[in-house]
mmCIF file of C-alpha atoms and ligand atoms in Angstrom:
data_model
loop_
_atom_site.group_PDB
_atom_site.id
_atom_site.type_symbol
_atom_site.label_atom_id
_atom_site.label_comp_id
_atom_site.label_asym_id
_atom_site.label_seq_id
_atom_site.Cartn_x
_atom_site.Cartn_y
_atom_site.Cartn_z
ATOM 1 C CA MET A 1 15.613 -27.302 -35.152
ATOM 2 C CA HIS A 2 15.331 -30.061 -37.718
ATOM 3 C CA GLU A 3 17.941 -29.699 -40.414
ATOM 4 C CA SER A 4 15.330 -29.674 -43.216
ATOM 5 C CA PHE A 5 13.456 -26.732 -41.655
ATOM 6 C CA ARG A 6 14.508 -23.256 -42.657
ATOM 7 C CA ILE A 7 12.958 -19.940 -41.645
ATOM 8 C CA SER A 8 11.929 -18.215 -44.893
ATOM 9 C CA ALA A 9 9.793 -15.386 -46.226
ATOM 10 C CA GLU A 10 7.901 -17.970 -48.260
ATOM 11 C CA LEU A 11 6.611 -19.572 -45.060
ATOM 12 C CA LEU A 12 5.314 -16.217 -43.804
ATOM 13 C CA GLY A 13 3.044 -15.927 -46.815
ATOM 14 C CA LEU A 14 1.624 -19.471 -46.881
ATOM 15 C CA ARG A 15 -2.158 -19.734 -47.057
ATOM 16 C CA GLY A 16 -4.651 -22.499 -47.870
ATOM 17 C CA GLU A 17 -3.537 -26.121 -47.886
ATOM 18 C CA ALA A 18 0.189 -25.380 -47.695
ATOM 19 C CA GLN A 19 -0.468 -23.287 -44.613
ATOM 20 C CA GLU A 20 -2.482 -26.104 -43.078
ATOM 21 C CA VAL A 21 0.462 -28.450 -43.563
ATOM 22 C CA LEU A 22 2.801 -25.935 -41.897
ATOM 23 C CA HIS A 23 0.454 -25.586 -38.933
ATOM 24 C CA ALA A 24 -0.122 -29.342 -38.687
ATOM 25 C CA ASN A 25 3.641 -29.863 -38.626
ATOM 26 C CA ALA A 26 3.932 -27.358 -35.800
ATOM 27 C CA ALA A 27 1.129 -29.043 -33.855
ATOM 28 C CA ALA A 28 2.850 -32.413 -34.399
ATOM 29 C CA ALA A 29 6.103 -30.958 -33.066
ATOM 30 C CA ALA A 30 4.330 -29.738 -29.919
ATOM 31 C CA LEU A 31 2.616 -33.095 -29.521
ATOM 32 C CA ALA A 32 5.898 -35.001 -29.819
ATOM 33 C CA GLN A 33 7.504 -32.760 -27.198
ATOM 34 C CA PHE A 34 4.687 -32.076 -24.731
ATOM 35 C CA GLY A 35 1.993 -34.674 -25.466
ATOM 36 C CA ARG A 36 -1.620 -33.483 -25.364
ATOM 37 C CA LYS A 37 -1.071 -31.365 -22.272
ATOM 38 C CA VAL A 38 -1.584 -27.621 -22.385
ATOM 39 C CA PHE A 39 -0.478 -25.396 -19.480
ATOM 40 C CA LEU A 40 -3.211 -23.235 -18.038
ATOM 41 C CA ARG A 41 -2.341 -20.065 -16.186
ATOM 42 C CA ALA A 42 -4.340 -17.164 -14.846
ATOM 43 C CA VAL A 43 -3.303 -13.560 -15.345
ATOM 44 C CA VAL A 44 -4.012 -10.726 -12.949
ATOM 45 C CA GLU A 45 -3.310 -7.204 -14.153
ATOM 46 C CA VAL A 46 -2.215 -5.359 -11.057
ATOM 47 C CA SER A 47 -1.380 -1.835 -12.236
ATOM 48 C CA ASN A 48 -1.793 0.223 -15.391
ATOM 49 C CA TYR A 49 0.609 2.952 -14.297
ATOM 50 C CA CYS A 50 3.497 2.929 -16.735
ATOM 51 C CA ARG A 51 6.668 4.998 -16.900
ATOM 52 C CA GLU A 52 7.248 3.899 -20.519
ATOM 53 C CA ASN A 53 5.728 5.398 -23.639
ATOM 54 C CA CYS A 54 5.589 2.563 -26.197
ATOM 55 C CA VAL A 55 3.867 3.947 -29.265
ATOM 56 C CA TYR A 56 1.839 0.728 -29.753
ATOM 57 C CA CYS A 57 0.579 0.340 -26.172
ATOM 58 C CA GLY A 58 -2.589 1.817 -24.672
ATOM 59 C CA MET A 59 -0.960 2.079 -21.220
ATOM 60 C CA ARG A 60 1.767 4.447 -22.484
ATOM 61 C CA ARG A 61 2.383 7.293 -20.061
ATOM 62 C CA ASP A 62 1.177 9.945 -22.545
ATOM 63 C CA ASN A 63 -2.289 8.382 -22.671
ATOM 64 C CA GLN A 64 -4.229 10.913 -20.599
ATOM 65 C CA THR A 65 -7.586 9.252 -21.339
ATOM 66 C CA LEU A 66 -6.874 6.327 -19.036
ATOM 67 C CA THR A 67 -7.959 6.111 -15.398
ATOM 68 C CA ARG A 68 -4.856 4.785 -13.698
ATOM 69 C CA PHE A 69 -5.205 2.123 -11.009
ATOM 70 C CA ARG A 70 -3.143 -0.031 -8.694
ATOM 71 C CA ALA A 71 -5.049 -3.034 -7.421
ATOM 72 C CA GLN A 72 -5.038 -3.559 -3.675
ATOM 73 C CA TYR A 73 -3.221 -6.558 -2.244
ATOM 74 C CA HIS A 74 -6.338 -7.613 -0.298
ATOM 75 C CA GLN A 75 -8.521 -7.349 -3.392
ATOM 76 C CA LEU A 76 -6.403 -9.983 -5.133
ATOM 77 C CA VAL A 77 -5.130 -12.278 -2.407
ATOM 78 C CA GLU A 78 -8.587 -13.464 -1.369
ATOM 79 C CA LEU A 79 -9.502 -14.145 -4.998
ATOM 80 C CA LEU A 80 -6.329 -16.069 -5.766
ATOM 81 C CA ILE A 81 -6.184 -18.124 -2.593
ATOM 82 C CA HIS A 82 -9.861 -18.968 -2.160
ATOM 83 C CA HIS A 83 -11.741 -18.335 -5.399
ATOM 84 C CA ARG A 84 -9.506 -19.210 -8.326
ATOM 85 C CA PRO A 85 -10.829 -21.682 -10.903
ATOM 86 C CA PRO A 86 -9.628 -25.209 -10.102
ATOM 87 C CA SER A 87 -7.959 -25.834 -13.468
ATOM 88 C CA VAL A 88 -5.419 -23.016 -12.980
ATOM 89 C CA THR A 89 -1.905 -24.222 -12.081
ATOM 90 C CA ASP A 90 0.083 -20.999 -12.557
ATOM 91 C CA LEU A 91 -0.380 -17.313 -11.954
ATOM 92 C CA ASN A 92 1.013 -14.566 -14.177
ATOM 93 C CA ILE A 93 1.178 -11.116 -12.600
ATOM 94 C CA GLN A 94 1.282 -8.327 -15.166
ATOM 95 C CA THR A 95 1.617 -4.547 -14.842
ATOM 96 C CA GLY A 96 2.639 -1.491 -16.785
ATOM 97 C CA GLU A 97 6.224 -0.632 -15.869
ATOM 98 C CA ASP A 98 5.471 0.442 -12.309
ATOM 99 C CA PRO A 99 8.119 -0.326 -9.644
ATOM 100 C CA VAL A 100 5.830 1.089 -6.925
ATOM 101 C CA ALA A 101 3.231 -1.580 -7.672
ATOM 102 C CA VAL A 102 5.993 -4.201 -7.752
ATOM 103 C CA ARG A 103 7.109 -3.289 -4.223
ATOM 104 C CA GLU A 104 3.725 -2.567 -2.673
ATOM 105 C CA VAL A 105 1.481 -5.159 -4.296
ATOM 106 C CA VAL A 106 3.293 -7.695 -6.475
ATOM 107 C CA ILE A 107 5.953 -8.910 -4.038
ATOM 108 C CA PRO A 108 3.555 -9.388 -1.063
ATOM 109 C CA LEU A 109 1.101 -11.089 -3.434
ATOM 110 C CA ILE A 110 3.716 -13.539 -4.680
ATOM 111 C CA GLN A 111 4.719 -14.340 -1.093
ATOM 112 C CA ALA A 112 1.109 -15.036 -0.099
ATOM 113 C CA VAL A 113 0.333 -17.098 -3.177
ATOM 114 C CA ARG A 114 3.462 -19.201 -2.780
ATOM 115 C CA ARG A 115 2.782 -19.702 0.936
ATOM 116 C CA GLU A 116 -0.904 -20.567 0.608
ATOM 117 C CA THR A 117 -1.267 -22.281 -2.789
ATOM 118 C CA PRO A 118 0.598 -24.716 -5.068
ATOM 119 C CA LEU A 119 0.542 -22.171 -7.936
ATOM 120 C CA GLY A 120 3.709 -21.474 -9.909
ATOM 121 C CA VAL A 121 4.302 -17.749 -10.420
ATOM 122 C CA SER A 122 5.274 -15.880 -13.615
ATOM 123 C CA VAL A 123 5.689 -12.129 -13.794
ATOM 124 C CA CYS A 124 5.501 -9.655 -16.683
ATOM 125 C CA LEU A 125 6.517 -6.335 -15.150
ATOM 126 C CA GLY A 126 8.837 -4.715 -17.679
ATOM 127 C CA SER A 127 12.500 -3.730 -17.449
ATOM 128 C CA LEU A 128 13.274 -3.348 -13.728
ATOM 129 C CA ASN A 129 16.595 -3.555 -11.903
ATOM 130 C CA ASP A 130 18.842 -6.177 -10.416
ATOM 131 C CA GLY A 131 17.601 -5.650 -6.863
ATOM 132 C CA LEU A 132 13.917 -5.928 -7.776
ATOM 133 C CA TYR A 133 14.545 -9.014 -9.901
ATOM 134 C CA ASP A 134 16.176 -10.627 -6.860
ATOM 135 C CA GLU A 135 13.352 -9.600 -4.523
ATOM 136 C CA LEU A 136 10.766 -11.043 -6.913
ATOM 137 C CA LYS A 137 12.686 -14.288 -7.116
ATOM 138 C CA ALA A 138 13.134 -14.465 -3.347
ATOM 139 C CA ALA A 139 9.364 -13.990 -3.017
ATOM 140 C CA GLY A 140 8.851 -17.123 -5.121
ATOM 141 C CA ALA A 141 8.391 -16.125 -8.776
ATOM 142 C CA THR A 142 10.412 -18.241 -11.212
ATOM 143 C CA ILE A 143 9.293 -17.253 -14.733
ATOM 144 C CA TYR A 144 9.882 -13.778 -16.225
ATOM 145 C CA ILE A 145 8.037 -12.705 -19.362
ATOM 146 C CA ILE A 146 9.831 -9.866 -21.144
ATOM 147 C CA LYS A 147 9.388 -9.403 -24.876
ATOM 148 C CA PHE A 148 12.090 -7.880 -27.060
ATOM 149 C CA GLU A 149 9.167 -6.595 -29.236
ATOM 150 C CA VAL A 150 11.107 -5.980 -32.488
ATOM 151 C CA PRO A 151 14.576 -7.111 -33.591
ATOM 152 C CA ASP A 152 15.928 -3.859 -34.947
ATOM 153 C CA GLU A 153 17.342 -1.016 -32.825
ATOM 154 C CA LYS A 154 16.057 1.765 -35.067
ATOM 155 C CA THR A 155 12.502 0.445 -35.148
ATOM 156 C CA TYR A 156 12.642 -0.204 -31.409
ATOM 157 C CA GLN A 157 13.556 3.443 -30.837
ATOM 158 C CA ARG A 158 10.962 4.713 -33.308
ATOM 159 C CA LEU A 159 8.344 2.756 -31.349
ATOM 160 C CA GLU A 160 9.672 4.243 -28.095
ATOM 161 C CA ALA A 161 9.861 0.773 -26.553
ATOM 162 C CA PRO A 162 11.512 0.587 -23.082
ATOM 163 C CA GLY A 163 15.146 1.796 -23.040
ATOM 164 C CA THR A 164 17.107 0.544 -26.037
ATOM 165 C CA LEU A 165 16.801 -2.843 -27.717
ATOM 166 C CA ASN A 166 20.288 -3.699 -26.560
ATOM 167 C CA GLU A 167 19.317 -2.907 -22.962
ATOM 168 C CA ARG A 168 16.163 -5.006 -23.263
ATOM 169 C CA LEU A 169 18.234 -7.936 -24.536
ATOM 170 C CA GLU A 170 20.695 -7.438 -21.670
ATOM 171 C CA HIS A 171 17.790 -7.622 -19.186
ATOM 172 C CA ILE A 172 16.744 -10.921 -20.763
ATOM 173 C CA LYS A 173 20.261 -12.330 -20.465
ATOM 174 C CA LEU A 174 20.646 -11.042 -16.895
ATOM 175 C CA LEU A 175 17.378 -12.657 -15.824
ATOM 176 C CA ALA A 176 18.365 -15.984 -17.370
ATOM 177 C CA SER A 177 21.797 -15.816 -15.724
ATOM 178 C CA LYS A 178 20.063 -15.350 -12.360
ATOM 179 C CA GLY A 179 18.133 -18.599 -12.848
ATOM 180 C CA TRP A 180 14.835 -17.203 -14.114
ATOM 181 C CA LYS A 181 13.023 -19.133 -16.850
ATOM 182 C CA VAL A 182 12.606 -16.344 -19.373
ATOM 183 C CA SER A 183 9.917 -16.133 -22.019
ATOM 184 C CA SER A 184 10.286 -13.407 -24.618
ATOM 185 C CA GLY A 185 8.374 -12.465 -27.724
ATOM 186 C CA PHE A 186 7.700 -10.134 -30.605
ATOM 187 C CA ILE A 187 4.849 -8.425 -32.422
ATOM 188 C CA ALA A 188 3.763 -9.438 -35.936
ATOM 189 C CA GLY A 189 2.046 -7.049 -38.321
ATOM 190 C CA LEU A 190 3.292 -3.724 -36.953
ATOM 191 C CA PRO A 191 2.786 -0.859 -39.427
ATOM 192 C CA ASN A 192 5.470 -0.858 -42.165
ATOM 193 C CA GLN A 193 7.037 -4.082 -40.894
ATOM 194 C CA THR A 194 8.857 -5.828 -43.726
ATOM 195 C CA ASP A 195 9.236 -9.599 -44.158
ATOM 196 C CA GLU A 196 12.939 -9.135 -43.583
ATOM 197 C CA GLU A 197 12.330 -7.472 -40.237
ATOM 198 C CA LEU A 198 9.786 -10.087 -39.231
ATOM 199 C CA LEU A 199 12.240 -12.861 -40.066
ATOM 200 C CA ALA A 200 14.979 -11.156 -38.042
ATOM 201 C CA ASN A 201 12.865 -11.797 -34.915
ATOM 202 C CA PHE A 202 13.605 -15.500 -35.245
ATOM 203 C CA GLU A 203 17.349 -14.945 -35.258
ATOM 204 C CA THR A 204 17.123 -12.634 -32.229
ATOM 205 C CA ALA A 205 14.962 -15.136 -30.328
ATOM 206 C CA ARG A 206 17.212 -18.048 -31.318
ATOM 207 C CA GLN A 207 20.264 -16.381 -29.822
ATOM 208 C CA LEU A 208 18.631 -15.659 -26.466
ATOM 209 C CA PRO A 209 18.639 -17.962 -23.417
ATOM 210 C CA LEU A 210 14.877 -18.534 -23.486
ATOM 211 C CA ALA A 211 12.506 -21.164 -22.139
ATOM 212 C CA GLY A 212 9.628 -19.847 -24.218
ATOM 213 C CA CYS A 213 8.646 -17.277 -26.799
ATOM 214 C CA SER A 214 5.426 -15.709 -28.025
ATOM 215 C CA VAL A 215 4.285 -13.905 -31.109
ATOM 216 C CA SER A 216 1.382 -11.527 -30.838
ATOM 217 C CA PRO A 217 -0.530 -9.864 -33.663
ATOM 218 C CA PHE A 218 -0.296 -6.078 -33.611
ATOM 219 C CA ILE A 219 -3.588 -4.674 -32.299
ATOM 220 C CA PRO A 220 -4.052 -0.922 -32.873
ATOM 221 C CA GLY A 221 -4.388 0.471 -29.368
ATOM 222 C CA GLU A 222 -7.040 3.028 -28.480
ATOM 223 C CA ALA A 223 -5.625 6.516 -27.840
ATOM 224 C CA THR A 224 -2.185 5.607 -29.200
ATOM 225 C CA PRO A 225 -0.377 7.142 -32.192
ATOM 226 C CA LEU A 226 -1.069 3.868 -34.051
ATOM 227 C CA ALA A 227 -4.811 3.809 -33.319
ATOM 228 C CA ASP A 228 -5.733 4.037 -37.024
ATOM 229 C CA ALA A 229 -3.249 1.443 -38.266
ATOM 230 C CA PRO A 230 -4.594 -1.915 -39.493
ATOM 231 C CA THR A 231 -4.686 -4.931 -37.171
ATOM 232 C CA GLY A 232 -1.878 -7.453 -37.710
ATOM 233 C CA SER A 233 -2.906 -10.439 -39.802
ATOM 234 C CA LEU A 234 -3.924 -13.560 -37.885
ATOM 235 C CA ASP A 235 -2.582 -15.767 -40.701
ATOM 236 C CA LEU A 236 0.792 -14.054 -40.584
ATOM 237 C CA THR A 237 0.922 -14.377 -36.781
ATOM 238 C CA LEU A 238 0.007 -18.052 -36.874
ATOM 239 C CA ASN A 239 2.618 -18.736 -39.546
ATOM 240 C CA CYS A 240 5.175 -17.096 -37.237
ATOM 241 C CA MET A 241 3.939 -19.250 -34.352
ATOM 242 C CA ALA A 242 4.333 -22.377 -36.446
ATOM 243 C CA MET A 243 7.839 -21.321 -37.454
ATOM 244 C CA LEU A 244 8.761 -20.678 -33.817
ATOM 245 C CA ARG A 245 7.481 -24.111 -32.845
ATOM 246 C CA LEU A 246 9.401 -25.804 -35.647
ATOM 247 C CA MET A 247 12.541 -23.818 -34.853
ATOM 248 C CA ARG A 248 12.347 -24.733 -31.163
ATOM 249 C CA PRO A 249 10.056 -27.696 -30.444
ATOM 250 C CA ASP A 250 11.064 -27.503 -26.773
ATOM 251 C CA TRP A 251 9.911 -23.913 -26.165
ATOM 252 C CA VAL A 252 6.700 -23.142 -24.341
ATOM 253 C CA ILE A 253 4.653 -21.077 -26.806
ATOM 254 C CA PRO A 254 1.437 -19.381 -25.653
ATOM 255 C CA ALA A 255 -1.765 -18.837 -27.595
ATOM 256 C CA VAL A 256 -1.948 -15.125 -26.724
ATOM 257 C CA SER A 257 -5.341 -13.545 -26.093
ATOM 258 C CA ALA A 258 -4.744 -11.015 -28.906
ATOM 259 C CA LEU A 259 -5.249 -13.897 -31.370
ATOM 260 C CA ASN A 260 -8.946 -13.541 -30.638
ATOM 261 C CA LEU A 261 -8.855 -9.843 -31.490
ATOM 262 C CA ALA A 262 -7.071 -10.514 -34.797
ATOM 263 C CA GLY A 263 -9.452 -13.399 -35.547
ATOM 264 C CA PRO A 264 -12.700 -13.110 -33.581
ATOM 265 C CA ALA A 265 -14.071 -16.512 -32.562
ATOM 266 C CA SER A 266 -11.353 -18.473 -34.380
ATOM 267 C CA GLY A 267 -7.985 -17.095 -33.249
ATOM 268 C CA TYR A 268 -7.514 -19.013 -30.028
ATOM 269 C CA GLY A 269 -8.515 -22.394 -31.449
ATOM 270 C CA ARG A 270 -6.267 -21.863 -34.452
ATOM 271 C CA GLY A 271 -3.397 -21.016 -32.077
ATOM 272 C CA LEU A 272 -3.891 -24.352 -30.339
ATOM 273 C CA ARG A 273 -3.855 -26.066 -33.749
ATOM 274 C CA THR A 274 -0.520 -24.383 -34.550
ATOM 275 C CA GLY A 275 1.580 -25.771 -31.730
ATOM 276 C CA ALA A 276 0.707 -23.481 -28.812
ATOM 277 C CA ASN A 277 0.947 -25.256 -25.450
ATOM 278 C CA LEU A 278 0.040 -22.533 -22.958
ATOM 279 C CA VAL A 279 -3.212 -20.654 -22.495
ATOM 280 C CA THR A 280 -4.151 -17.812 -20.188
ATOM 281 C CA MET A 281 -7.359 -17.108 -18.330
ATOM 282 C CA ASN A 282 -8.062 -13.571 -17.188
ATOM 283 C CA LEU A 283 -8.789 -13.200 -13.455
ATOM 284 C CA THR A 284 -8.357 -9.426 -13.181
ATOM 285 C CA PRO A 285 -11.303 -8.112 -11.123
ATOM 286 C CA SER A 286 -13.878 -6.743 -13.561
ATOM 287 C CA ASP A 287 -13.990 -3.281 -11.940
ATOM 288 C CA ILE A 288 -10.367 -2.575 -12.924
ATOM 289 C CA ARG A 289 -10.008 -4.749 -16.029
ATOM 290 C CA GLY A 290 -11.466 -2.123 -18.377
ATOM 291 C CA ASP A 291 -8.614 0.272 -17.632
ATOM 292 C CA TYR A 292 -5.868 -2.278 -18.252
ATOM 293 C CA LEU A 293 -5.769 -1.045 -21.782
ATOM 294 C CA LEU A 294 -3.199 -2.686 -23.995
ATOM 295 C CA TYR A 295 -5.483 -2.434 -26.979
ATOM 296 C CA LYS A 296 -9.112 -1.351 -26.696
ATOM 297 C CA ARG A 297 -11.865 -1.482 -24.147
ATOM 298 C CA ASP A 298 -13.868 -4.255 -25.800
ATOM 299 C CA ARG A 299 -11.345 -6.935 -24.861
ATOM 300 C CA PHE A 300 -12.219 -10.574 -25.418
ATOM 301 C CA ILE A 301 -11.928 -12.039 -21.936
ATOM 302 C CA MET A 302 -10.878 -15.685 -21.728
ATOM 303 C CA THR A 303 -12.864 -17.263 -18.925
ATOM 304 C CA GLU A 304 -12.287 -20.796 -17.580
ATOM 305 C CA GLU A 305 -15.269 -22.083 -19.542
ATOM 306 C CA ARG A 306 -14.065 -20.602 -22.842
ATOM 307 C CA ILE A 307 -10.553 -21.922 -22.287
ATOM 308 C CA LEU A 308 -11.574 -25.445 -21.339
ATOM 309 C CA THR A 309 -13.980 -25.598 -24.295
ATOM 310 C CA ALA A 310 -11.240 -24.449 -26.685
ATOM 311 C CA ILE A 311 -8.732 -26.979 -25.297
ATOM 312 C CA GLU A 312 -11.212 -29.836 -25.485
ATOM 313 C CA ALA A 313 -12.293 -28.908 -29.006
ATOM 314 C CA GLU A 314 -8.714 -29.461 -30.169
ATOM 315 C CA GLY A 315 -8.419 -32.880 -28.485
ATOM 316 C CA LEU A 316 -6.014 -31.463 -25.896
ATOM 317 C CA THR A 317 -6.138 -31.612 -22.080
ATOM 318 C CA PRO A 318 -5.216 -29.116 -19.355
ATOM 319 C CA SER A 319 -1.936 -29.975 -17.630
ATOM 320 C CA ARG A 320 -2.235 -30.694 -13.931
ATOM 321 C CA GLN A 321 1.448 -29.965 -13.486
ATOM 322 C CA SER A 322 2.232 -26.284 -13.234
ATOM 323 C CA LEU A 323 4.485 -24.676 -15.810
ATOM 324 C CA ALA A 324 6.860 -23.656 -13.005
ATOM 325 C CA GLU A 325 7.082 -27.266 -11.804
ATOM 326 C CA PHE A 326 7.530 -28.493 -15.366
ATOM 327 C CA TYR A 327 10.504 -26.167 -15.854
ATOM 328 C CA ARG A 328 11.924 -27.111 -12.462
ATOM 329 C CA THR A 329 11.884 -30.825 -13.172
ATOM 330 C CA ARG A 330 12.295 -31.133 -16.921
ATOM 331 C CA LYS A 331 15.278 -32.888 -18.378
ATOM 332 C CA VAL A 332 16.501 -30.736 -21.227
ATOM 333 C CA ASN A 333 15.450 -32.389 -24.429
ATOM 334 C CA GLY A 334 16.947 -30.719 -27.444
ATOM 335 C CA SER A 335 15.795 -33.377 -29.891
ATOM 336 C CA ALA A 336 14.017 -32.103 -32.951
ATOM 337 C CA VAL A 337 11.028 -33.809 -34.508
ATOM 338 C CA PRO A 338 10.949 -34.799 -38.172
ATOM 339 C CA ILE A 339 9.570 -31.887 -40.149
ATOM 340 C CA ARG A 340 7.718 -32.368 -43.399
ATOM 341 C CA ASP A 341 8.114 -29.869 -46.171
ATOM 342 C CA PRO A 342 5.125 -27.494 -45.852
ATOM 343 C CA LYS A 343 4.779 -27.482 -49.611
ATOM 344 C CA THR A 344 4.253 -31.252 -49.690
ATOM 345 C CA ILE A 345 0.498 -30.968 -49.623
ATOM 346 C CA SER A 346 -0.130 -34.631 -50.323
ATOM 347 C CA SER A 347 1.462 -35.555 -46.988
ATOM 348 C CA ALA A 348 -0.904 -33.348 -44.977
HETATM 349 N N1 SAM B 1 5.189 -3.300 -19.084
HETATM 350 C C1 SAM B 1 5.609 -4.655 -19.223
HETATM 351 C C2 SAM B 1 6.606 -4.842 -20.326
HETATM 352 O O1 SAM B 1 7.009 -3.902 -20.984
HETATM 353 O O2 SAM B 1 7.049 -5.976 -20.519
HETATM 354 C C3 SAM B 1 4.476 -5.652 -19.336
HETATM 355 C C4 SAM B 1 3.160 -5.192 -19.845
HETATM 356 S S1 SAM B 1 3.170 -4.864 -21.567
HETATM 357 C C5 SAM B 1 1.578 -4.240 -21.803
HETATM 358 C C6 SAM B 1 3.072 -6.519 -22.226
HETATM 359 C C7 SAM B 1 3.233 -6.669 -23.707
HETATM 360 O O3 SAM B 1 2.079 -6.174 -24.371
HETATM 361 C C8 SAM B 1 4.357 -5.928 -24.370
HETATM 362 O O4 SAM B 1 5.562 -6.617 -24.214
HETATM 363 C C9 SAM B 1 3.899 -5.831 -25.825
HETATM 364 O O5 SAM B 1 4.514 -6.810 -26.619
HETATM 365 C C10 SAM B 1 2.415 -6.133 -25.736
HETATM 366 N N2 SAM B 1 1.613 -5.096 -26.407
HETATM 367 C C11 SAM B 1 1.331 -3.866 -25.974
HETATM 368 N N3 SAM B 1 0.588 -3.203 -26.880
HETATM 369 C C12 SAM B 1 0.415 -4.048 -27.928
HETATM 370 C C13 SAM B 1 -0.272 -3.938 -29.172
HETATM 371 N N4 SAM B 1 -0.898 -2.827 -29.511
HETATM 372 N N5 SAM B 1 -0.268 -5.003 -30.002
HETATM 373 C C14 SAM B 1 0.367 -6.143 -29.650
HETATM 374 N N6 SAM B 1 1.040 -6.302 -28.490
HETATM 375 C C15 SAM B 1 1.071 -5.267 -27.638
#
């Protein structure tokens, strides 16, 4: 972090020209660290069974309105080996917290993908156990995505997030100690979230052994206790993204698909203009995608065409090197970029 940059509540609230300067600074930090390259991964959502009951998530186990599915190995392997879009360099496998799917579908899928393709593999499977983490790694996955969600134990428990916050943080540290590249993250704009709590996310993230971090706007999930709560603000989320980028220029920061739900038509492009350097294309087969319900059924699906158009529109280019390969070969570069004061509008 550059010494002149400080996380502050004032930055959360920036709008207009001052906000543009903040975002431009973040984009400049990403450019200095990563060049114009943006990593492009595909996500497949393999199971919506979930043993957890997160109040904000549509896949929570108490949601009886959902048709539960586990994708079949053969349904996905053919798609990923022979029919994936050519620009994809990495695969992210995501599920509700479902160890059965991990054993029966995810691990064989990782083995096949690693054997038959050059794709790097990330997983986002929830809080599992030591043995499963090792089996996933032995199969060939190298990046684990596991968000700490909120930085405060009481709020974490009120939201019924997995286990306790302390346990979630211990999982993150365990994964990193086992050689995983760990990406974590938090949610901006949750009901009743204060600026103080939002700012505490940065301190929690800063203390963790992370390779990347995301911030997602809160999206009120269908059939959840928070279904009637307002959507998290896109501006607030983007300001958090910019602050993350300026705090850690070296982190990989995704433009999450929920940006498009918080800001239809503009969210994704604005994420790329705020220092994001990873985008995700959805390859979940359409017959099961509708039931992978984090938020609502009318999801905005990022196709290859939409992604490539968004990247090009921002003067960026898709990386041909996979994120997994980038992590494997990168020389750690902790150098910070010069940060301009976001209030210095004349220097925008
Ligand atoms: N079950 C796994 C886990 O707990 O990590 C992975 C799947 S879970 C659906 C992935 C992420 O979705 C969560 O970490 C959470 O941050 C995010 N999520 C779920 N519901 C959300 C909502 N309503 N708004 C914003 N993010 C949400």
